[in-house]
Coordinates of C-alpha atoms and ligand atoms in Angstrom, one line a residue:
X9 CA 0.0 0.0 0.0
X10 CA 1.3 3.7 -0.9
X11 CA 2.4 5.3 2.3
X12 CA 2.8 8.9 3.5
X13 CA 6.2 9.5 1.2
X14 CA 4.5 7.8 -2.2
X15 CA 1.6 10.1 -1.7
X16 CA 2.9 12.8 -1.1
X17 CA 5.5 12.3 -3.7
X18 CA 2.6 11.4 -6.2
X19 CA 0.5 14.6 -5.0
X20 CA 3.2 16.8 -6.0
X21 CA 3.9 15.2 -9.7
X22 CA 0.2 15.4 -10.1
X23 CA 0.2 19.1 -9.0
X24 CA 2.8 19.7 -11.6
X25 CA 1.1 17.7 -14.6
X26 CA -1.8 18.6 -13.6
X27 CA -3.1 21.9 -12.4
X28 CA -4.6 24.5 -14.3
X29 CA -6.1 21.6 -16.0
X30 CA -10.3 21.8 -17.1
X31 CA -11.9 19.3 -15.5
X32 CA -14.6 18.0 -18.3
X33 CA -16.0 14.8 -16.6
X34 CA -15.8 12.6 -13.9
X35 CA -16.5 9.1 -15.7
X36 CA -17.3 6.3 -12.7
X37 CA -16.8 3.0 -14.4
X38 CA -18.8 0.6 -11.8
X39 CA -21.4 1.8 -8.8
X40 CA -18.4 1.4 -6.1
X41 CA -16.2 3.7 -7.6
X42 CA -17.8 7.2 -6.3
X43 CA -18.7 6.9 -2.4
X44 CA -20.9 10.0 -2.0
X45 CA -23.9 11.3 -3.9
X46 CA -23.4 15.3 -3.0
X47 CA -21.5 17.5 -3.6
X48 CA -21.7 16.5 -7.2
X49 CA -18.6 15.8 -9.7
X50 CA -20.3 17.7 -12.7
X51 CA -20.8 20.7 -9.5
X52 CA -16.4 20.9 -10.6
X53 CA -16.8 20.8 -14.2
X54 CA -15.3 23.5 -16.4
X55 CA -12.7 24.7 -13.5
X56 CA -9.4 24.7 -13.4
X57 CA -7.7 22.0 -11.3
X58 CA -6.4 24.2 -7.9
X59 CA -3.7 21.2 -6.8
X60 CA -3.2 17.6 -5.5
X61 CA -2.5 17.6 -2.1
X62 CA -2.7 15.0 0.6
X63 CA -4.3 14.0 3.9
X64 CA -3.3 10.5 5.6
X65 CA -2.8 8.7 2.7
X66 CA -5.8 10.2 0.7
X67 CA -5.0 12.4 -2.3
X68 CA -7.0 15.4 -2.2
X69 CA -7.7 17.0 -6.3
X70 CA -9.0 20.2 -4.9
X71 CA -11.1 22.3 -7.4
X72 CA -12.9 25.3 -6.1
X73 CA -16.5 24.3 -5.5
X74 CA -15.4 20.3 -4.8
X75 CA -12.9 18.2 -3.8
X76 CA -12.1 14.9 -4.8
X77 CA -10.7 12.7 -2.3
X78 CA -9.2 9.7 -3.5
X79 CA -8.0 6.4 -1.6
X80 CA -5.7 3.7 -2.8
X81 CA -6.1 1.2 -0.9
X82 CA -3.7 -1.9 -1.5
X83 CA -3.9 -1.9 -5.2
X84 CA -5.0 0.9 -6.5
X85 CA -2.9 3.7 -8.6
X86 CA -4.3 6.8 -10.0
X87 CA -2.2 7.5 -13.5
X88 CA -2.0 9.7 -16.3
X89 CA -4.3 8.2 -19.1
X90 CA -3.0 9.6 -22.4
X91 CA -5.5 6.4 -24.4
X92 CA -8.7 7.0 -22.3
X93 CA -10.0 3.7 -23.9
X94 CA -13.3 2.4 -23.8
X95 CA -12.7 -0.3 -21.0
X96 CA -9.5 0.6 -19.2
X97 CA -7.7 -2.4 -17.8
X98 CA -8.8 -2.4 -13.5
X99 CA -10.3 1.3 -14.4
X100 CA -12.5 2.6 -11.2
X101 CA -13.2 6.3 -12.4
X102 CA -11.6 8.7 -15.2
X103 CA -11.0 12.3 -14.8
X104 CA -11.5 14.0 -18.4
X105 CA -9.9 17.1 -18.5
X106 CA -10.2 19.6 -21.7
X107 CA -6.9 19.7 -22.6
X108 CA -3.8 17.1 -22.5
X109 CA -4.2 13.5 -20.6
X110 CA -6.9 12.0 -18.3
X111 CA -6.4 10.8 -15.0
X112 CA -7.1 7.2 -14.0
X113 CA -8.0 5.6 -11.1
X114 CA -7.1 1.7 -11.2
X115 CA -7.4 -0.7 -8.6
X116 CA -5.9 -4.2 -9.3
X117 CA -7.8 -7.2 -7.5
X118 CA -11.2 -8.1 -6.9
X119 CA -11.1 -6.0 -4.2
X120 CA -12.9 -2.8 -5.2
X121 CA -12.0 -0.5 -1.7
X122 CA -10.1 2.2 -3.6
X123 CA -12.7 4.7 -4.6
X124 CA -13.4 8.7 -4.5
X125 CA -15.4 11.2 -2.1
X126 CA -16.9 14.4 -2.9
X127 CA -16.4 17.2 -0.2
X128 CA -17.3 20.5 -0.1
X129 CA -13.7 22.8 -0.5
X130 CA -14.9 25.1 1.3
X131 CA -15.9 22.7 4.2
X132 CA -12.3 22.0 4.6
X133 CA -10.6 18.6 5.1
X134 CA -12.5 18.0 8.3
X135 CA -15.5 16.2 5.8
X136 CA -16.0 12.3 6.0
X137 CA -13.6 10.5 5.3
X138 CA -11.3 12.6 6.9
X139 CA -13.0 13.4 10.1
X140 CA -11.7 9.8 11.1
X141 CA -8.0 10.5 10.5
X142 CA -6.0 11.3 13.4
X143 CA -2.9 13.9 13.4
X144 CA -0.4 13.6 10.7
X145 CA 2.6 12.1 11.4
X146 CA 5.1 15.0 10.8
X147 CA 2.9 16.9 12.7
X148 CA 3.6 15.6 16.2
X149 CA 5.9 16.8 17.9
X150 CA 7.7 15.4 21.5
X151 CA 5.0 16.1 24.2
X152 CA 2.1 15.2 22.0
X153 CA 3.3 12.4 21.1
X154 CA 4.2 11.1 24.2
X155 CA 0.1 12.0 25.6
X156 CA -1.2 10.4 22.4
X157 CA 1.0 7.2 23.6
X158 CA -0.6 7.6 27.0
X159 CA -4.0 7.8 25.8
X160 CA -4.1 5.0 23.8
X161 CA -1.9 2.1 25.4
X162 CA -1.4 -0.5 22.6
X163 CA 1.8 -2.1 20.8
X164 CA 3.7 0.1 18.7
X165 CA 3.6 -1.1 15.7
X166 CA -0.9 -1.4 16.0
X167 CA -0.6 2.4 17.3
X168 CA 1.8 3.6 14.1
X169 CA -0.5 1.7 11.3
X170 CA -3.6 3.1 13.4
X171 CA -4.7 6.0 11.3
X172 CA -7.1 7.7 13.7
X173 CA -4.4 7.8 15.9
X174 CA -1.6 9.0 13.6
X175 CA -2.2 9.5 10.1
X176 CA 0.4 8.7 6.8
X177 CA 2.1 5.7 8.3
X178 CA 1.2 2.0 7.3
X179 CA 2.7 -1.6 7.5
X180 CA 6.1 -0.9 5.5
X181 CA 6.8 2.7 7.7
X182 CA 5.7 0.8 10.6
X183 CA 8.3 -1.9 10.5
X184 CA 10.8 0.6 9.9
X185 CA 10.2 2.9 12.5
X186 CA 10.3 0.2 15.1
X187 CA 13.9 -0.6 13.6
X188 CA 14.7 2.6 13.5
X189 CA 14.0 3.8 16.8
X190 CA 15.7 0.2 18.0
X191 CA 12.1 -0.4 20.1
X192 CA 10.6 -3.4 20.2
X193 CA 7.1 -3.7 17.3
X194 CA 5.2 -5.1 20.6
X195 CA 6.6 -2.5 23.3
X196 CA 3.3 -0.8 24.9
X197 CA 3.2 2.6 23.7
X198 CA 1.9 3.7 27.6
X199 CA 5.5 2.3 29.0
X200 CA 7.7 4.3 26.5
X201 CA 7.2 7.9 28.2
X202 CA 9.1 10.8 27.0
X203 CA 11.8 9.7 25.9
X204 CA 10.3 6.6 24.0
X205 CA 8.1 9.3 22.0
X206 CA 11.4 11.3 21.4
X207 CA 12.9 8.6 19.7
X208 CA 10.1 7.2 17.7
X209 CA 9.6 11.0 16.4
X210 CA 13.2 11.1 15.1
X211 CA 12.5 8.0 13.3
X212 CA 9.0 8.6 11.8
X213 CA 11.2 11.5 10.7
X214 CA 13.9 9.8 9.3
X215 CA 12.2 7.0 7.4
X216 CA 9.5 9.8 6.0
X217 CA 12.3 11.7 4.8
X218 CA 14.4 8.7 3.4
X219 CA 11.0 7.6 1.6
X220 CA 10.2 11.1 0.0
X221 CA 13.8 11.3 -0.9
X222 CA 13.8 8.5 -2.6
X223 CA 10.0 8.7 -4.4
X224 CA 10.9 12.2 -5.4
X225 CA 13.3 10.4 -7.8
X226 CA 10.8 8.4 -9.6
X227 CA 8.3 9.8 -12.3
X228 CA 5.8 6.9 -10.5
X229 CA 4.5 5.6 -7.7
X230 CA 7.3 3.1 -6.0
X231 CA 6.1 -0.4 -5.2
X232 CA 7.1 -1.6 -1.2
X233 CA 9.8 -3.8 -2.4
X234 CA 11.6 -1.2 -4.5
X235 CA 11.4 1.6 -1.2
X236 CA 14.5 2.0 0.9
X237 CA 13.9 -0.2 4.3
X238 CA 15.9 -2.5 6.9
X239 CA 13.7 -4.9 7.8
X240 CA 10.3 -4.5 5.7
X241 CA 10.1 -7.6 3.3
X242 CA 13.7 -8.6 4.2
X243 CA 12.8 -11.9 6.6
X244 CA 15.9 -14.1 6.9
X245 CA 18.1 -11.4 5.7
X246 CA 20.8 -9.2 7.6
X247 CA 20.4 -6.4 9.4
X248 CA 22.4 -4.1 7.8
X249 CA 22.8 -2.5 11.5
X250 CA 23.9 -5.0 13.2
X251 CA 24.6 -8.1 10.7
X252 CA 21.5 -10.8 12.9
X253 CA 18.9 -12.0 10.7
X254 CA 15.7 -9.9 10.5
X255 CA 12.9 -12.0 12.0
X256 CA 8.9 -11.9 11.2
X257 CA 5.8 -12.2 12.7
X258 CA 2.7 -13.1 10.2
X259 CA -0.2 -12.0 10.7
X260 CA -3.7 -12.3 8.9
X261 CA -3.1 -8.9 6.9
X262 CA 0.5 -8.0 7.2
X263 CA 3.7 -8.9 8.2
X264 CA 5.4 -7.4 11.7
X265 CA 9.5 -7.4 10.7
X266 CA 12.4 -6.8 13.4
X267 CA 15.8 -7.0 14.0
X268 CA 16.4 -9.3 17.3
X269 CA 19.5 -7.7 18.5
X270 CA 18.4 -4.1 17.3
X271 CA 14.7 -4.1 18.9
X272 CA 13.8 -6.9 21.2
X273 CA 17.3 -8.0 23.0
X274 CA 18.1 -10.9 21.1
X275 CA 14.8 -12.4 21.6
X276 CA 12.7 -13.7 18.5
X277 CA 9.0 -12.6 19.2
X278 CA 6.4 -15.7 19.8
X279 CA 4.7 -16.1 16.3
X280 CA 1.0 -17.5 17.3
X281 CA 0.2 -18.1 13.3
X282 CA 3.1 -20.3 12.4
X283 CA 5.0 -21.6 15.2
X284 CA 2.9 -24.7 15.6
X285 CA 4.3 -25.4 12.1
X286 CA 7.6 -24.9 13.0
X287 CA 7.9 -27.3 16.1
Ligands
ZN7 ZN1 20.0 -5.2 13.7

């Protein structure tokens, strides 16, 4: 799934492609597609595209009456459509613009959770979906932090994907963050005080600003296994910190990865879905 640094990365390329751009049609290609019934699409037709920012990891085409707020979900990409055929391979919704290329939205898999909202612009981000989304990540700073650990007591790694407590992180950041920070993925956020939230704001930091780094290079959206990481994906290989092997932890929808001798004290974390395999 596209993280904070992919969408943000994507938001900008789109803003520079893109903006100024007539919007002619919105073009829904199956009933899921489009989430809300008002505001409108057709209510953003003949204005100019205002930007492509970002909230969470929702892309946010602002025009000046709506907005359209798009989600990715696991597989979905929104693209430059220079064809516009008939039936688009995975195509969710087109946006038709009066000059140049189309944008669109593709979601690969049966799926069919990546979609689009209308909100109000001038209602702000604060609209559903949005409402939901807790702070962004590069927003927090120390003290924050540390009372949003207090308030919600849970293992690090749930907390960091958790985006009504944190928003912009997901399963890839999350990995890398514990690693980062050297913290164990199933250290209790209420036990890591101050100084625990110090350190996981310098790496939230870090591997946002390795990711964007990186992304900015690209004239497309990365994929997880071609993003910079330690231990995300990399089970059974070495740390590049520390030379152990990085461990994993499966569960039903994603996969926790850590370094033993970097986050847990040598200790390789009980895995409840696969150990009675391994015995
Ligand atoms: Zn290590």
């Amino acid at each position: 799934m596209p993280e904070l640094p992919e969408v943000q990365a994507h938001c900008e390329r789109l803003t520079e492609q893109f903006a100024g751009h007539v919007l002619q049609r919105f073009v829904p290609f199956n009933f899921t597609a489009l989430k809300t019934a008002v505001p409108r699409p057709d209510e953003a037709y003949g204005l100019p595209l205002l930007d492509v920012t970002r909230r969470g990891k929702y892309l946010l085409l602002r025009f000046e009456t709506v907005t359209f707020v798009v989600h990715l979900m696991q597989g979905g990409r929104l693209l430059v459509d220079d064809k516009q055929s008939a039936k688009p391979r995975n195509g969710q919704a087109r946006f038709v613009f009066a000059d140049g290329p189309a944008l669109l939205l593709t979601e690969a898999g049966k799926e069919r959770r990546a979609g689009v909202w209308c909100i109000r612009t001038a209602d702000g981000i604060d609209a559903p979906p949005l409402d939901r989304l807790g702070p962004e990540a590069l927003s927090f700073d120390v003290t924050s932090l540390a009372a949003s650990f207090v308030a919600h007591n849970m293992r690090l790694h749930g907390f960091l994907r958790d985006q009504h407590h944190i928003a912009g992180l997901g399963r890839m950041l999350a990995n890398e963050v514990c690693h980062r920070a050297r913290l164990s993925p199933f250290a209790m956020t209420g036990k890591l005080g101050r100084e625990g939230a110090a350190e996981v704001l310098d790496a939230i930091r870090a591997a946002v600003d390795d990711g964007l780094t990186y992304e900015r290079t690209r004239t497309d959206m990365s994929s997880s296994a071609d993003r910079p990481g330690a231990v995300h994906g990399r089970a059974g290989e070495a740390c590049p910190v520390c030379g152990d092997t990085v461990r994993s932890v499966s569960y039903s929808g994603y996969t926790v990865a850590y370094c033993p001798t970097c986050q847990t004290g040598g200790k390789v974390l009980a895995d409840n879905t696969t150990s009675k395999f391994l015995k």
